[in-house]
Amino acid sequence: MKESIKPPVEIRYQKELAALEALDTARKPGNWRLSPQAVRTFILGTQKPITYQGESISIRKKYFGNDALVERCIVTLAGNRGLMLVGEPGTAKTMLSELLSAAISGVSTNTIQGTAGTTEDMIKYSWNYALLLAKGPGREALVPSPLYVGMERGILTRFEEITRTPAEIQDSLISVLSDKVLNVPELGDDGFLFAKPGFNVIGTANTRDKGVNEMSSALKRRFNFETVMPVREVALEKQIILNEVGELARENGIAMTPDEEAAELLASTYHELREGISSYGHRIDKPGAVMSTAEAVSVYYQTMISGYYYGDGSFDMDCLVQNLVGAVSKENKEDLGKVKEYFSTVIKDKSSKEGGLWKKYYEARKWLK
Ligand SMILES: Nc1ncnc2c1ncn2[C@@H]1O[C@H](COP(=O)(O)OP(=O)(O)O)[C@@H](O)[C@H]1O
Ligand SMILES: [Mg+2]
C-alpha cells in the first residue's frame, strides 16, 4: 500500500527526475534543479528510455497538446515575469504548473490556493502570536507564506485560481514581482527579503470563474499569459484517458486494464458535446457544463472501479451512462435534455452503423432521466 492517496509530482516521478538531473549537462538558470531542456524532456517525454545507474527509465509524456506552449512556459519562468496559465477548467493548468515546479524547484507543494477569502497575510506573511509576545518581532515569530518561502529559498510559488481572490488582494503581488523584494516593516532595517534566484510565480486562472478581466492591468503586466486549450483530437483524448486511468488504477492497486474501445467512445462523446458537432456531421446543442478531459477521466475511472468492486470486473455501459449523467447534470437541468437528444440522434446512428460497444451504449440510454 502506498503512503498517500495522491503523492506530489516530485515523489511520483522521483526516479525520472533523479535520472534527468544526473544526466543533465545543459545550461541552467540559478537554483534550477534541471536545465530548461531537461524540464521540457520531463514534461514531453522521450522516444526511448534513458539509462541511469544500470536501470532503464522511461520518461513518459505527461502533457499532450501544444509542445511550443510548454517551451514558452519554461522560458518565461527563467525570465523576470511570472507565468499565468489561463483556460477552461480541466485543461491541465494545475497539472502543468505542478510538473513545472517539481522539475524546476524540486517541490510542487509551495502553493497558495486562491479563494474569495484569501487575505494579504496568506500571500505575504503572518505572525505566531505566542512567539511574537514572548520574543518580539523576529524571523522566528514570522509565519512565512508560500510566496515568502519561494523568495527565501529561490523556488517557485504556485498561485492556484488566482482570479478567485479579490483584485486588491491579488495586487499585493505587484511589488514582489517587479522588485523581487518583500518588506516586513515590523522587522525594521532587517525587514527586507530579497528574492533568491530561482524564485518566480506560476498563477492559474479558470476562464469560467470571475476571469482575468478583473485583474488589475498593473498586475497583468507582471505576467506572461499563456492560454491552455482543451484537447481537440479524439485519438489524443482517448490516449489521455487511457494513460491517466491506467496510472490511477496502478497507484491504487486496482488490477484492471482500461478498455480501449470504451475510452474511445467516451472521448468521442466528450469531444462531440464540447464541439457541438458529431463525426457524422449532426449539429448538437452543447451542454453548459464543462465537458473537459479531466471530467472524462473521472467518469471513466468511476465506472471502472464500480466494475472492480461491484461487478464482474468488466466495463459496464449502464454504469458509464449513469456516471455521465452525474457529471453533466450538475450545472443545470437542461443539460440532461441535451445529452438525451445526443443519444437519440448521434449515438442511435453510431449504434446502427458501428454496432459493438456503441450498441450497448445506446441501450444504456434508459439511465438518462
Ligand atoms: N492536454 C492534456 N494532457 C494531459 N492530461 C490532460 C490534458 N488535458 C487534461 N488532462 C487531464 O485532466 C487533468 C487536468 O486537471 P487539472 O490540471 O486540474 O486542470 P485545470 O487546472 O486546468 O482545471 C489532468 O490531471 C489530466 O488527467
Ligand atoms: Mg486547476
mmCIF file of C-alpha atoms and ligand atoms in Angstrom:
data_model
loop_
_atom_site.group_PDB
_atom_site.id
_atom_site.type_symbol
_atom_site.label_atom_id
_atom_site.label_comp_id
_atom_site.label_asym_id
_atom_site.label_seq_id
_atom_site.Cartn_x
_atom_site.Cartn_y
_atom_site.Cartn_z
ATOM 1 C CA MET A 1 0.000 0.000 0.000
ATOM 2 C CA LYS A 2 1.399 3.418 -0.876
ATOM 3 C CA GLU A 3 1.699 6.079 1.772
ATOM 4 C CA SER A 4 -0.579 8.791 0.500
ATOM 5 C CA ILE A 5 -3.568 8.940 -1.804
ATOM 6 C CA LYS A 6 -2.018 11.383 -4.194
ATOM 7 C CA PRO A 7 1.702 11.824 -3.730
ATOM 8 C CA PRO A 8 3.106 15.108 -5.071
ATOM 9 C CA VAL A 9 4.632 15.092 -8.545
ATOM 10 C CA GLU A 10 8.213 15.157 -7.212
ATOM 11 C CA ILE A 11 7.589 11.910 -5.313
ATOM 12 C CA ARG A 12 5.520 10.298 -8.033
ATOM 13 C CA TYR A 13 8.239 10.864 -10.630
ATOM 14 C CA GLN A 14 11.206 10.699 -8.265
ATOM 15 C CA LYS A 15 13.169 8.287 -10.439
ATOM 16 C CA GLU A 16 12.607 10.180 -13.655
ATOM 17 C CA LEU A 17 13.672 13.437 -12.028
ATOM 18 C CA ALA A 18 16.775 11.930 -10.414
ATOM 19 C CA ALA A 19 17.869 10.366 -13.711
ATOM 20 C CA LEU A 20 17.290 13.563 -15.679
ATOM 21 C CA GLU A 21 19.184 15.573 -13.078
ATOM 22 C CA ALA A 22 22.168 13.227 -13.062
ATOM 23 C CA LEU A 23 22.439 13.198 -16.852
ATOM 24 C CA ASP A 24 21.739 16.896 -17.347
ATOM 25 C CA THR A 25 24.616 18.799 -18.925
ATOM 26 C CA ALA A 26 22.748 21.741 -20.477
ATOM 27 C CA ARG A 27 22.746 25.342 -19.196
ATOM 28 C CA LYS A 28 20.746 26.023 -16.035
ATOM 29 C CA PRO A 29 19.372 29.241 -14.564
ATOM 30 C CA GLY A 30 20.426 29.921 -10.939
ATOM 31 C CA ASN A 31 18.975 27.473 -8.420
ATOM 32 C CA TRP A 32 17.140 25.392 -11.025
ATOM 33 C CA ARG A 33 17.239 21.699 -10.374
ATOM 34 C CA LEU A 34 17.066 20.864 -14.089
ATOM 35 C CA SER A 35 18.032 22.790 -17.205
ATOM 36 C CA PRO A 36 15.218 24.182 -19.375
ATOM 37 C CA GLN A 37 15.984 21.387 -21.844
ATOM 38 C CA ALA A 38 15.602 18.687 -19.218
ATOM 39 C CA VAL A 39 12.413 20.284 -17.845
ATOM 40 C CA ARG A 40 10.983 20.082 -21.360
ATOM 41 C CA THR A 41 12.017 16.429 -21.630
ATOM 42 C CA PHE A 42 10.405 15.648 -18.279
ATOM 43 C CA ILE A 43 7.057 17.096 -19.371
ATOM 44 C CA LEU A 44 7.015 15.991 -23.004
ATOM 45 C CA GLY A 45 8.783 12.651 -22.624
ATOM 46 C CA THR A 46 11.424 10.826 -24.647
ATOM 47 C CA GLN A 47 11.098 8.340 -27.513
ATOM 48 C CA LYS A 48 13.476 5.877 -25.897
ATOM 49 C CA PRO A 49 14.048 5.101 -22.212
ATOM 50 C CA ILE A 50 17.164 6.610 -20.651
ATOM 51 C CA THR A 51 19.700 4.545 -18.767
ATOM 52 C CA TYR A 52 20.701 5.623 -15.286
ATOM 53 C CA GLN A 53 22.626 3.554 -12.726
ATOM 54 C CA GLY A 54 22.193 0.494 -14.898
ATOM 55 C CA GLU A 55 18.434 0.904 -14.938
ATOM 56 C CA SER A 56 16.320 1.754 -17.945
ATOM 57 C CA ILE A 57 13.884 4.559 -17.098
ATOM 58 C CA SER A 58 11.199 5.721 -19.484
ATOM 59 C CA ILE A 59 10.276 9.385 -19.401
ATOM 60 C CA ARG A 60 6.563 9.294 -20.119
ATOM 61 C CA LYS A 61 4.846 12.102 -21.994
ATOM 62 C CA LYS A 62 2.742 13.873 -19.371
ATOM 63 C CA TYR A 63 1.214 16.822 -21.136
ATOM 64 C CA PHE A 64 -0.411 16.299 -24.525
ATOM 65 C CA GLY A 65 -1.094 19.207 -26.768
ATOM 66 C CA ASN A 66 0.979 22.178 -27.624
ATOM 67 C CA ASP A 67 4.716 21.486 -27.189
ATOM 68 C CA ALA A 68 5.631 25.076 -28.036
ATOM 69 C CA LEU A 69 3.441 26.280 -25.168
ATOM 70 C CA VAL A 70 5.439 24.138 -22.750
ATOM 71 C CA GLU A 71 8.683 25.611 -24.043
ATOM 72 C CA ARG A 72 7.396 29.150 -23.690
ATOM 73 C CA CYS A 73 6.266 28.460 -20.131
ATOM 74 C CA ILE A 74 9.731 27.224 -19.176
ATOM 75 C CA VAL A 75 11.463 30.201 -20.759
ATOM 76 C CA THR A 76 9.074 32.599 -19.018
ATOM 77 C CA LEU A 77 9.962 31.104 -15.661
ATOM 78 C CA ALA A 78 13.651 31.693 -16.339
ATOM 79 C CA GLY A 79 12.928 35.359 -17.058
ATOM 80 C CA ASN A 80 11.722 38.073 -14.750
ATOM 81 C CA ARG A 81 7.992 37.897 -15.317
ATOM 82 C CA GLY A 82 5.596 35.464 -13.729
ATOM 83 C CA LEU A 83 3.692 32.838 -15.706
ATOM 84 C CA MET A 84 -0.108 32.908 -15.865
ATOM 85 C CA LEU A 85 -1.888 29.848 -17.239
ATOM 86 C CA VAL A 86 -5.454 30.623 -18.226
ATOM 87 C CA GLY A 87 -8.138 28.448 -19.771
ATOM 88 C CA GLU A 88 -11.266 26.363 -19.287
ATOM 89 C CA PRO A 89 -11.420 24.103 -16.242
ATOM 90 C CA GLY A 90 -9.846 20.684 -16.765
ATOM 91 C CA THR A 91 -7.300 21.665 -19.398
ATOM 92 C CA ALA A 92 -4.313 20.604 -17.257
ATOM 93 C CA LYS A 93 -3.301 24.051 -15.982
ATOM 94 C CA THR A 94 -2.782 22.758 -12.461
ATOM 95 C CA MET A 95 -1.055 19.659 -13.769
ATOM 96 C CA LEU A 96 1.339 21.736 -15.864
ATOM 97 C CA SER A 97 2.157 24.088 -13.011
ATOM 98 C CA GLU A 98 2.900 21.131 -10.727
ATOM 99 C CA LEU A 99 5.107 19.474 -13.323
ATOM 100 C CA LEU A 100 6.996 22.714 -13.923
ATOM 101 C CA SER A 101 7.507 23.343 -10.201
ATOM 102 C CA ALA A 102 8.661 19.807 -9.472
ATOM 103 C CA ALA A 103 11.135 19.838 -12.359
ATOM 104 C CA ILE A 104 12.470 23.346 -11.770
ATOM 105 C CA SER A 105 12.446 23.626 -7.975
ATOM 106 C CA GLY A 106 12.091 20.048 -6.786
ATOM 107 C CA VAL A 107 8.834 20.892 -4.967
ATOM 108 C CA SER A 108 5.322 21.342 -6.299
ATOM 109 C CA THR A 109 3.639 21.961 -2.972
ATOM 110 C CA ASN A 110 4.700 25.542 -2.307
ATOM 111 C CA THR A 111 1.224 26.758 -3.158
ATOM 112 C CA ILE A 112 -1.319 29.429 -2.337
ATOM 113 C CA GLN A 113 -4.889 28.391 -3.090
ATOM 114 C CA GLY A 114 -6.869 31.423 -4.176
ATOM 115 C CA THR A 115 -10.399 31.767 -2.792
ATOM 116 C CA ALA A 116 -12.767 34.648 -2.156
ATOM 117 C CA GLY A 117 -11.431 34.577 1.424
ATOM 118 C CA THR A 118 -7.708 34.814 0.613
ATOM 119 C CA THR A 119 -6.139 37.666 2.578
ATOM 120 C CA GLU A 120 -2.937 39.641 2.213
ATOM 121 C CA ASP A 121 -1.464 37.753 5.224
ATOM 122 C CA MET A 122 -1.885 34.498 3.365
ATOM 123 C CA ILE A 123 0.018 35.914 0.431
ATOM 124 C CA LYS A 124 2.820 37.640 2.376
ATOM 125 C CA TYR A 125 3.348 36.557 5.996
ATOM 126 C CA SER A 126 1.648 36.400 9.347
ATOM 127 C CA TRP A 127 2.765 36.013 12.970
ATOM 128 C CA ASN A 128 2.865 33.287 15.533
ATOM 129 C CA TYR A 129 1.426 35.436 18.329
ATOM 130 C CA ALA A 130 2.759 33.322 21.191
ATOM 131 C CA LEU A 131 6.315 33.722 19.886
ATOM 132 C CA LEU A 132 5.704 37.339 18.994
ATOM 133 C CA LEU A 133 4.693 38.132 22.583
ATOM 134 C CA ALA A 134 7.479 36.073 24.106
ATOM 135 C CA LYS A 135 10.342 37.169 21.865
ATOM 136 C CA GLY A 136 9.159 40.211 19.975
ATOM 137 C CA PRO A 137 9.114 40.529 16.211
ATOM 138 C CA GLY A 138 11.805 38.464 14.505
ATOM 139 C CA ARG A 139 12.144 35.866 11.784
ATOM 140 C CA GLU A 140 11.393 33.195 14.387
ATOM 141 C CA ALA A 141 7.939 34.571 15.126
ATOM 142 C CA LEU A 142 7.153 35.228 11.495
ATOM 143 C CA VAL A 143 4.959 32.658 9.743
ATOM 144 C CA PRO A 144 6.029 32.735 6.110
ATOM 145 C CA SER A 145 3.569 32.363 3.254
ATOM 146 C CA PRO A 146 4.381 30.174 0.248
ATOM 147 C CA LEU A 147 5.382 33.391 -1.536
ATOM 148 C CA TYR A 148 7.822 34.253 1.273
ATOM 149 C CA VAL A 149 9.227 30.718 1.204
ATOM 150 C CA GLY A 150 9.652 30.911 -2.559
ATOM 151 C CA MET A 151 11.659 34.138 -2.273
ATOM 152 C CA GLU A 152 13.728 32.937 0.675
ATOM 153 C CA ARG A 153 14.646 29.593 -0.865
ATOM 154 C CA GLY A 154 14.739 30.546 -4.530
ATOM 155 C CA ILE A 155 11.936 28.219 -5.608
ATOM 156 C CA LEU A 156 8.678 28.599 -7.484
ATOM 157 C CA THR A 157 5.457 29.615 -5.779
ATOM 158 C CA ARG A 158 2.234 28.389 -7.348
ATOM 159 C CA PHE A 159 -0.858 30.545 -7.010
ATOM 160 C CA GLU A 160 -3.880 28.431 -7.879
ATOM 161 C CA GLU A 161 -7.099 30.032 -9.117
ATOM 162 C CA ILE A 162 -5.686 33.475 -8.551
ATOM 163 C CA THR A 163 -8.704 35.271 -10.016
ATOM 164 C CA ARG A 164 -10.949 33.942 -7.276
ATOM 165 C CA THR A 165 -9.231 36.287 -4.810
ATOM 166 C CA PRO A 166 -10.345 39.909 -4.742
ATOM 167 C CA ALA A 167 -8.361 42.096 -7.162
ATOM 168 C CA GLU A 168 -6.964 44.362 -4.428
ATOM 169 C CA ILE A 169 -5.554 41.316 -2.632
ATOM 170 C CA GLN A 170 -4.048 39.990 -5.861
ATOM 171 C CA ASP A 171 -2.302 43.334 -6.182
ATOM 172 C CA SER A 172 -0.097 42.629 -3.176
ATOM 173 C CA LEU A 173 1.937 40.559 -5.640
ATOM 174 C CA ILE A 174 2.838 43.560 -7.781
ATOM 175 C CA SER A 175 5.832 44.856 -5.857
ATOM 176 C CA VAL A 176 7.156 41.368 -5.227
ATOM 177 C CA LEU A 177 7.004 40.542 -8.922
ATOM 178 C CA SER A 178 8.513 43.783 -10.104
ATOM 179 C CA ASP A 179 11.165 44.490 -7.467
ATOM 180 C CA LYS A 180 11.670 40.921 -6.197
ATOM 181 C CA VAL A 181 11.692 42.220 -2.643
ATOM 182 C CA LEU A 182 9.230 41.901 0.213
ATOM 183 C CA ASN A 183 9.271 44.380 3.052
ATOM 184 C CA VAL A 184 8.305 43.348 6.581
ATOM 185 C CA PRO A 185 8.001 46.737 8.330
ATOM 186 C CA GLU A 186 7.830 45.133 11.789
ATOM 187 C CA LEU A 187 11.437 43.953 11.381
ATOM 188 C CA GLY A 188 12.793 47.437 10.731
ATOM 189 C CA ASP A 189 16.041 47.610 8.758
ATOM 190 C CA ASP A 190 16.280 43.811 8.659
ATOM 191 C CA GLY A 191 12.837 43.565 7.179
ATOM 192 C CA PHE A 192 13.806 43.346 3.527
ATOM 193 C CA LEU A 193 13.586 39.930 1.983
ATOM 194 C CA PHE A 194 15.362 39.897 -1.365
ATOM 195 C CA ALA A 195 14.288 37.004 -3.567
ATOM 196 C CA LYS A 196 16.928 34.408 -4.379
ATOM 197 C CA PRO A 197 17.444 33.323 -7.974
ATOM 198 C CA GLY A 198 15.051 30.555 -8.912
ATOM 199 C CA PHE A 199 12.074 32.347 -7.414
ATOM 200 C CA ASN A 200 9.095 33.051 -9.637
ATOM 201 C CA VAL A 201 5.305 32.719 -9.562
ATOM 202 C CA ILE A 202 3.048 30.447 -11.636
ATOM 203 C CA GLY A 203 -0.573 31.530 -11.479
ATOM 204 C CA THR A 204 -3.537 29.592 -12.826
ATOM 205 C CA ALA A 205 -6.928 31.069 -13.657
ATOM 206 C CA ASN A 206 -10.108 29.493 -14.954
ATOM 207 C CA THR A 207 -11.933 31.426 -17.627
ATOM 208 C CA ARG A 208 -15.210 30.148 -16.152
ATOM 209 C CA ASP A 209 -14.551 31.892 -12.838
ATOM 210 C CA LYS A 210 -14.677 35.635 -12.380
ATOM 211 C CA GLY A 211 -11.979 35.671 -15.020
ATOM 212 C CA VAL A 212 -8.876 37.641 -15.695
ATOM 213 C CA ASN A 213 -10.840 40.723 -16.738
ATOM 214 C CA GLU A 214 -10.985 41.949 -13.208
ATOM 215 C CA MET A 215 -7.273 41.551 -12.629
ATOM 216 C CA SER A 216 -5.592 44.967 -12.491
ATOM 217 C CA SER A 217 -3.616 45.901 -15.565
ATOM 218 C CA ALA A 218 -0.617 46.662 -13.326
ATOM 219 C CA LEU A 219 -0.594 43.054 -12.167
ATOM 220 C CA LYS A 220 -1.271 41.699 -15.661
ATOM 221 C CA ARG A 221 1.886 43.389 -16.876
ATOM 222 C CA ARG A 222 3.936 41.343 -14.392
ATOM 223 C CA PHE A 223 2.882 38.082 -16.005
ATOM 224 C CA ASN A 224 3.252 36.392 -19.351
ATOM 225 C CA PHE A 225 -0.129 34.885 -20.182
ATOM 226 C CA GLU A 226 -0.482 31.504 -21.823
ATOM 227 C CA THR A 227 -3.854 30.092 -22.805
ATOM 228 C CA VAL A 228 -4.153 26.356 -22.349
ATOM 229 C CA MET A 229 -6.651 24.913 -24.829
ATOM 230 C CA PRO A 230 -8.759 21.782 -24.493
ATOM 231 C CA VAL A 231 -7.547 18.754 -26.434
ATOM 232 C CA ARG A 232 -9.023 18.865 -29.929
ATOM 233 C CA GLU A 233 -8.478 15.327 -31.257
ATOM 234 C CA VAL A 234 -10.476 12.301 -30.181
ATOM 235 C CA ALA A 235 -7.464 9.999 -30.570
ATOM 236 C CA LEU A 236 -5.392 12.174 -28.241
ATOM 237 C CA GLU A 237 -8.174 12.494 -25.702
ATOM 238 C CA LYS A 238 -8.596 8.721 -25.731
ATOM 239 C CA GLN A 239 -4.860 8.338 -25.112
ATOM 240 C CA ILE A 240 -5.009 10.745 -22.160
ATOM 241 C CA ILE A 241 -7.945 8.842 -20.662
ATOM 242 C CA LEU A 242 -6.117 5.520 -21.030
ATOM 243 C CA ASN A 243 -2.864 6.863 -19.587
ATOM 244 C CA GLU A 244 -4.399 8.677 -16.659
ATOM 245 C CA VAL A 245 -6.830 5.913 -15.746
ATOM 246 C CA GLY A 246 -4.127 3.270 -16.159
ATOM 247 C CA GLU A 247 -1.907 5.175 -13.795
ATOM 248 C CA LEU A 248 -4.683 5.808 -11.250
ATOM 249 C CA ALA A 249 -5.547 2.110 -11.272
ATOM 250 C CA ARG A 250 -1.923 1.078 -10.830
ATOM 251 C CA GLU A 251 -1.380 3.534 -7.989
ATOM 252 C CA ASN A 252 -4.487 2.366 -6.184
ATOM 253 C CA GLY A 253 -3.839 -1.333 -6.605
ATOM 254 C CA ILE A 254 -6.783 -1.924 -8.938
ATOM 255 C CA ALA A 255 -5.906 -4.847 -11.166
ATOM 256 C CA MET A 256 -7.854 -3.856 -14.259
ATOM 257 C CA THR A 257 -6.652 -2.785 -17.674
ATOM 258 C CA PRO A 258 -8.646 0.074 -19.173
ATOM 259 C CA ASP A 259 -10.761 -0.884 -22.187
ATOM 260 C CA GLU A 260 -9.609 0.911 -25.349
ATOM 261 C CA GLU A 261 -12.914 0.846 -27.128
ATOM 262 C CA ALA A 262 -14.757 2.282 -24.146
ATOM 263 C CA ALA A 263 -12.159 5.042 -23.849
ATOM 264 C CA GLU A 264 -12.633 5.912 -27.494
ATOM 265 C CA LEU A 265 -16.384 6.033 -27.066
ATOM 266 C CA LEU A 266 -16.202 8.300 -24.053
ATOM 267 C CA ALA A 267 -13.562 10.522 -25.674
ATOM 268 C CA SER A 268 -15.762 10.998 -28.721
ATOM 269 C CA THR A 269 -18.813 11.785 -26.575
ATOM 270 C CA TYR A 270 -16.866 14.467 -24.731
ATOM 271 C CA HIS A 271 -15.363 15.798 -27.922
ATOM 272 C CA GLU A 272 -18.674 15.973 -29.771
ATOM 273 C CA LEU A 273 -20.601 17.557 -26.904
ATOM 274 C CA ARG A 274 -17.836 20.118 -26.447
ATOM 275 C CA GLU A 275 -17.557 20.996 -30.126
ATOM 276 C CA GLY A 276 -21.272 20.848 -30.919
ATOM 277 C CA ILE A 277 -20.853 18.636 -33.965
ATOM 278 C CA SER A 278 -20.650 14.854 -34.404
ATOM 279 C CA SER A 279 -18.221 12.902 -36.570
ATOM 280 C CA TYR A 280 -21.230 12.153 -38.834
ATOM 281 C CA GLY A 281 -21.995 15.837 -39.146
ATOM 282 C CA HIS A 282 -25.019 16.136 -36.796
ATOM 283 C CA ARG A 283 -25.359 19.525 -35.156
ATOM 284 C CA ILE A 284 -25.522 19.140 -31.381
ATOM 285 C CA ASP A 285 -26.883 21.525 -28.810
ATOM 286 C CA LYS A 286 -23.872 21.971 -26.472
ATOM 287 C CA PRO A 287 -24.407 21.466 -22.727
ATOM 288 C CA GLY A 288 -23.498 24.380 -20.464
ATOM 289 C CA ALA A 289 -21.490 22.090 -18.171
ATOM 290 C CA VAL A 290 -17.733 21.870 -18.635
ATOM 291 C CA MET A 291 -17.001 18.889 -20.868
ATOM 292 C CA SER A 292 -13.324 18.661 -20.000
ATOM 293 C CA THR A 293 -10.842 15.854 -20.441
ATOM 294 C CA ALA A 294 -10.388 15.845 -16.680
ATOM 295 C CA GLU A 295 -14.136 15.117 -16.325
ATOM 296 C CA ALA A 296 -13.910 12.349 -18.914
ATOM 297 C CA VAL A 297 -11.036 10.786 -16.970
ATOM 298 C CA SER A 298 -13.029 10.823 -13.767
ATOM 299 C CA VAL A 299 -16.216 9.434 -15.366
ATOM 300 C CA TYR A 300 -14.164 6.608 -16.849
ATOM 301 C CA TYR A 301 -12.297 5.858 -13.634
ATOM 302 C CA GLN A 302 -15.503 5.906 -11.606
ATOM 303 C CA THR A 303 -17.069 3.380 -13.978
ATOM 304 C CA MET A 304 -14.004 1.202 -13.889
ATOM 305 C CA ILE A 305 -13.809 0.994 -10.093
ATOM 306 C CA SER A 306 -17.547 0.266 -9.852
ATOM 307 C CA GLY A 307 -16.918 -2.736 -12.090
ATOM 308 C CA TYR A 308 -13.960 -3.714 -9.953
ATOM 309 C CA TYR A 309 -15.738 -3.578 -6.600
ATOM 310 C CA TYR A 310 -19.334 -4.476 -7.513
ATOM 311 C CA GLY A 311 -19.335 -6.087 -10.930
ATOM 312 C CA ASP A 312 -17.524 -8.893 -12.670
ATOM 313 C CA GLY A 313 -14.539 -6.664 -13.379
ATOM 314 C CA SER A 314 -15.728 -5.657 -16.828
ATOM 315 C CA PHE A 315 -16.504 -2.156 -18.015
ATOM 316 C CA ASP A 316 -20.256 -1.657 -17.751
ATOM 317 C CA MET A 317 -22.108 0.646 -20.154
ATOM 318 C CA ASP A 318 -25.085 1.184 -17.834
ATOM 319 C CA CYS A 319 -22.730 2.375 -15.162
ATOM 320 C CA LEU A 320 -20.904 4.606 -17.646
ATOM 321 C CA VAL A 321 -24.106 6.352 -18.647
ATOM 322 C CA GLN A 322 -25.132 6.805 -15.004
ATOM 323 C CA ASN A 323 -21.794 8.457 -14.251
ATOM 324 C CA LEU A 324 -22.082 10.592 -17.352
ATOM 325 C CA VAL A 325 -25.478 11.837 -16.156
ATOM 326 C CA GLY A 326 -23.955 12.779 -12.801
ATOM 327 C CA ALA A 327 -21.122 14.653 -14.468
ATOM 328 C CA VAL A 328 -23.174 16.635 -16.997
ATOM 329 C CA SER A 329 -26.230 17.491 -15.000
ATOM 330 C CA LYS A 330 -24.528 19.227 -12.089
ATOM 331 C CA GLU A 331 -24.731 22.723 -13.579
ATOM 332 C CA ASN A 332 -28.300 22.849 -14.801
ATOM 333 C CA LYS A 333 -31.239 20.629 -15.631
ATOM 334 C CA GLU A 334 -31.415 21.489 -19.348
ATOM 335 C CA ASP A 335 -28.082 19.807 -19.953
ATOM 336 C CA LEU A 336 -29.581 16.392 -19.358
ATOM 337 C CA GLY A 337 -32.107 17.040 -22.118
ATOM 338 C CA LYS A 338 -29.253 17.910 -24.467
ATOM 339 C CA VAL A 339 -27.479 14.645 -23.665
ATOM 340 C CA LYS A 340 -30.723 12.738 -24.249
ATOM 341 C CA GLU A 341 -31.053 14.407 -27.617
ATOM 342 C CA TYR A 342 -27.445 13.499 -28.378
ATOM 343 C CA PHE A 343 -28.174 9.839 -27.632
ATOM 344 C CA SER A 344 -31.345 9.739 -29.665
ATOM 345 C CA THR A 345 -29.605 11.150 -32.748
ATOM 346 C CA VAL A 346 -25.835 10.645 -32.776
ATOM 347 C CA ILE A 347 -25.486 7.531 -30.611
ATOM 348 C CA LYS A 348 -28.504 5.958 -32.323
ATOM 349 C CA ASP A 349 -26.805 6.341 -35.709
ATOM 350 C CA LYS A 350 -23.453 5.119 -34.431
ATOM 351 C CA SER A 351 -25.143 2.153 -32.810
ATOM 352 C CA SER A 352 -26.741 1.043 -36.055
ATOM 353 C CA LYS A 353 -23.710 1.736 -38.253
ATOM 354 C CA GLU A 354 -20.882 0.622 -35.976
ATOM 355 C CA GLY A 355 -22.587 -1.858 -33.646
ATOM 356 C CA GLY A 356 -20.453 -3.430 -30.905
ATOM 357 C CA LEU A 357 -19.998 -1.339 -27.819
ATOM 358 C CA TRP A 358 -21.892 1.576 -29.401
ATOM 359 C CA LYS A 359 -25.000 -0.600 -29.396
ATOM 360 C CA LYS A 360 -24.658 -1.293 -25.685
ATOM 361 C CA TYR A 361 -24.038 2.393 -25.117
ATOM 362 C CA TYR A 362 -27.237 3.277 -26.947
ATOM 363 C CA GLU A 363 -29.190 0.672 -24.973
ATOM 364 C CA ALA A 364 -27.980 2.247 -21.739
ATOM 365 C CA ARG A 365 -29.828 5.478 -22.600
ATOM 366 C CA LYS A 366 -32.595 4.359 -20.231
ATOM 367 C CA TRP A 367 -30.467 5.839 -17.444
ATOM 368 C CA LEU A 368 -30.783 9.308 -18.879
ATOM 369 C CA LYS A 369 -33.547 10.549 -16.653
HETATM 370 N N1 LIG B 1 -3.573 18.176 -22.559
HETATM 371 C C1 LIG B 1 -3.583 17.290 -21.556
HETATM 372 N N2 LIG B 1 -2.543 16.440 -21.362
HETATM 373 C C2 LIG B 1 -2.561 15.543 -20.361
HETATM 374 N N3 LIG B 1 -3.557 15.418 -19.477
HETATM 375 C C3 LIG B 1 -4.616 16.228 -19.598
HETATM 376 C C4 LIG B 1 -4.691 17.206 -20.640
HETATM 377 N N4 LIG B 1 -5.852 17.881 -20.521
HETATM 378 C C5 LIG B 1 -6.477 17.362 -19.457
HETATM 379 N N5 LIG B 1 -5.742 16.350 -18.901
HETATM 380 C C6 LIG B 1 -6.164 15.518 -17.751
HETATM 381 O O1 LIG B 1 -7.031 16.297 -16.983
HETATM 382 C C7 LIG B 1 -6.452 16.651 -15.733
HETATM 383 C C8 LIG B 1 -6.453 18.162 -15.714
HETATM 384 O O2 LIG B 1 -6.751 18.581 -14.491
HETATM 385 P P1 LIG B 1 -6.211 19.957 -13.931
HETATM 386 O O3 LIG B 1 -4.747 20.109 -14.135
HETATM 387 O O4 LIG B 1 -6.708 20.002 -12.548
HETATM 388 O O5 LIG B 1 -6.970 21.020 -14.862
HETATM 389 P P2 LIG B 1 -7.212 22.572 -14.598
HETATM 390 O O6 LIG B 1 -6.290 23.034 -13.532
HETATM 391 O O7 LIG B 1 -6.926 23.191 -15.935
HETATM 392 O O8 LIG B 1 -8.643 22.717 -14.229
HETATM 393 C C9 LIG B 1 -5.050 16.131 -15.729
HETATM 394 O O9 LIG B 1 -4.680 15.631 -14.480
HETATM 395 C C10 LIG B 1 -5.107 15.055 -16.796
HETATM 396 O O10 LIG B 1 -5.594 13.870 -16.233
HETATM 397 MG MG MG B 2 -6.783 23.821 -11.661
#
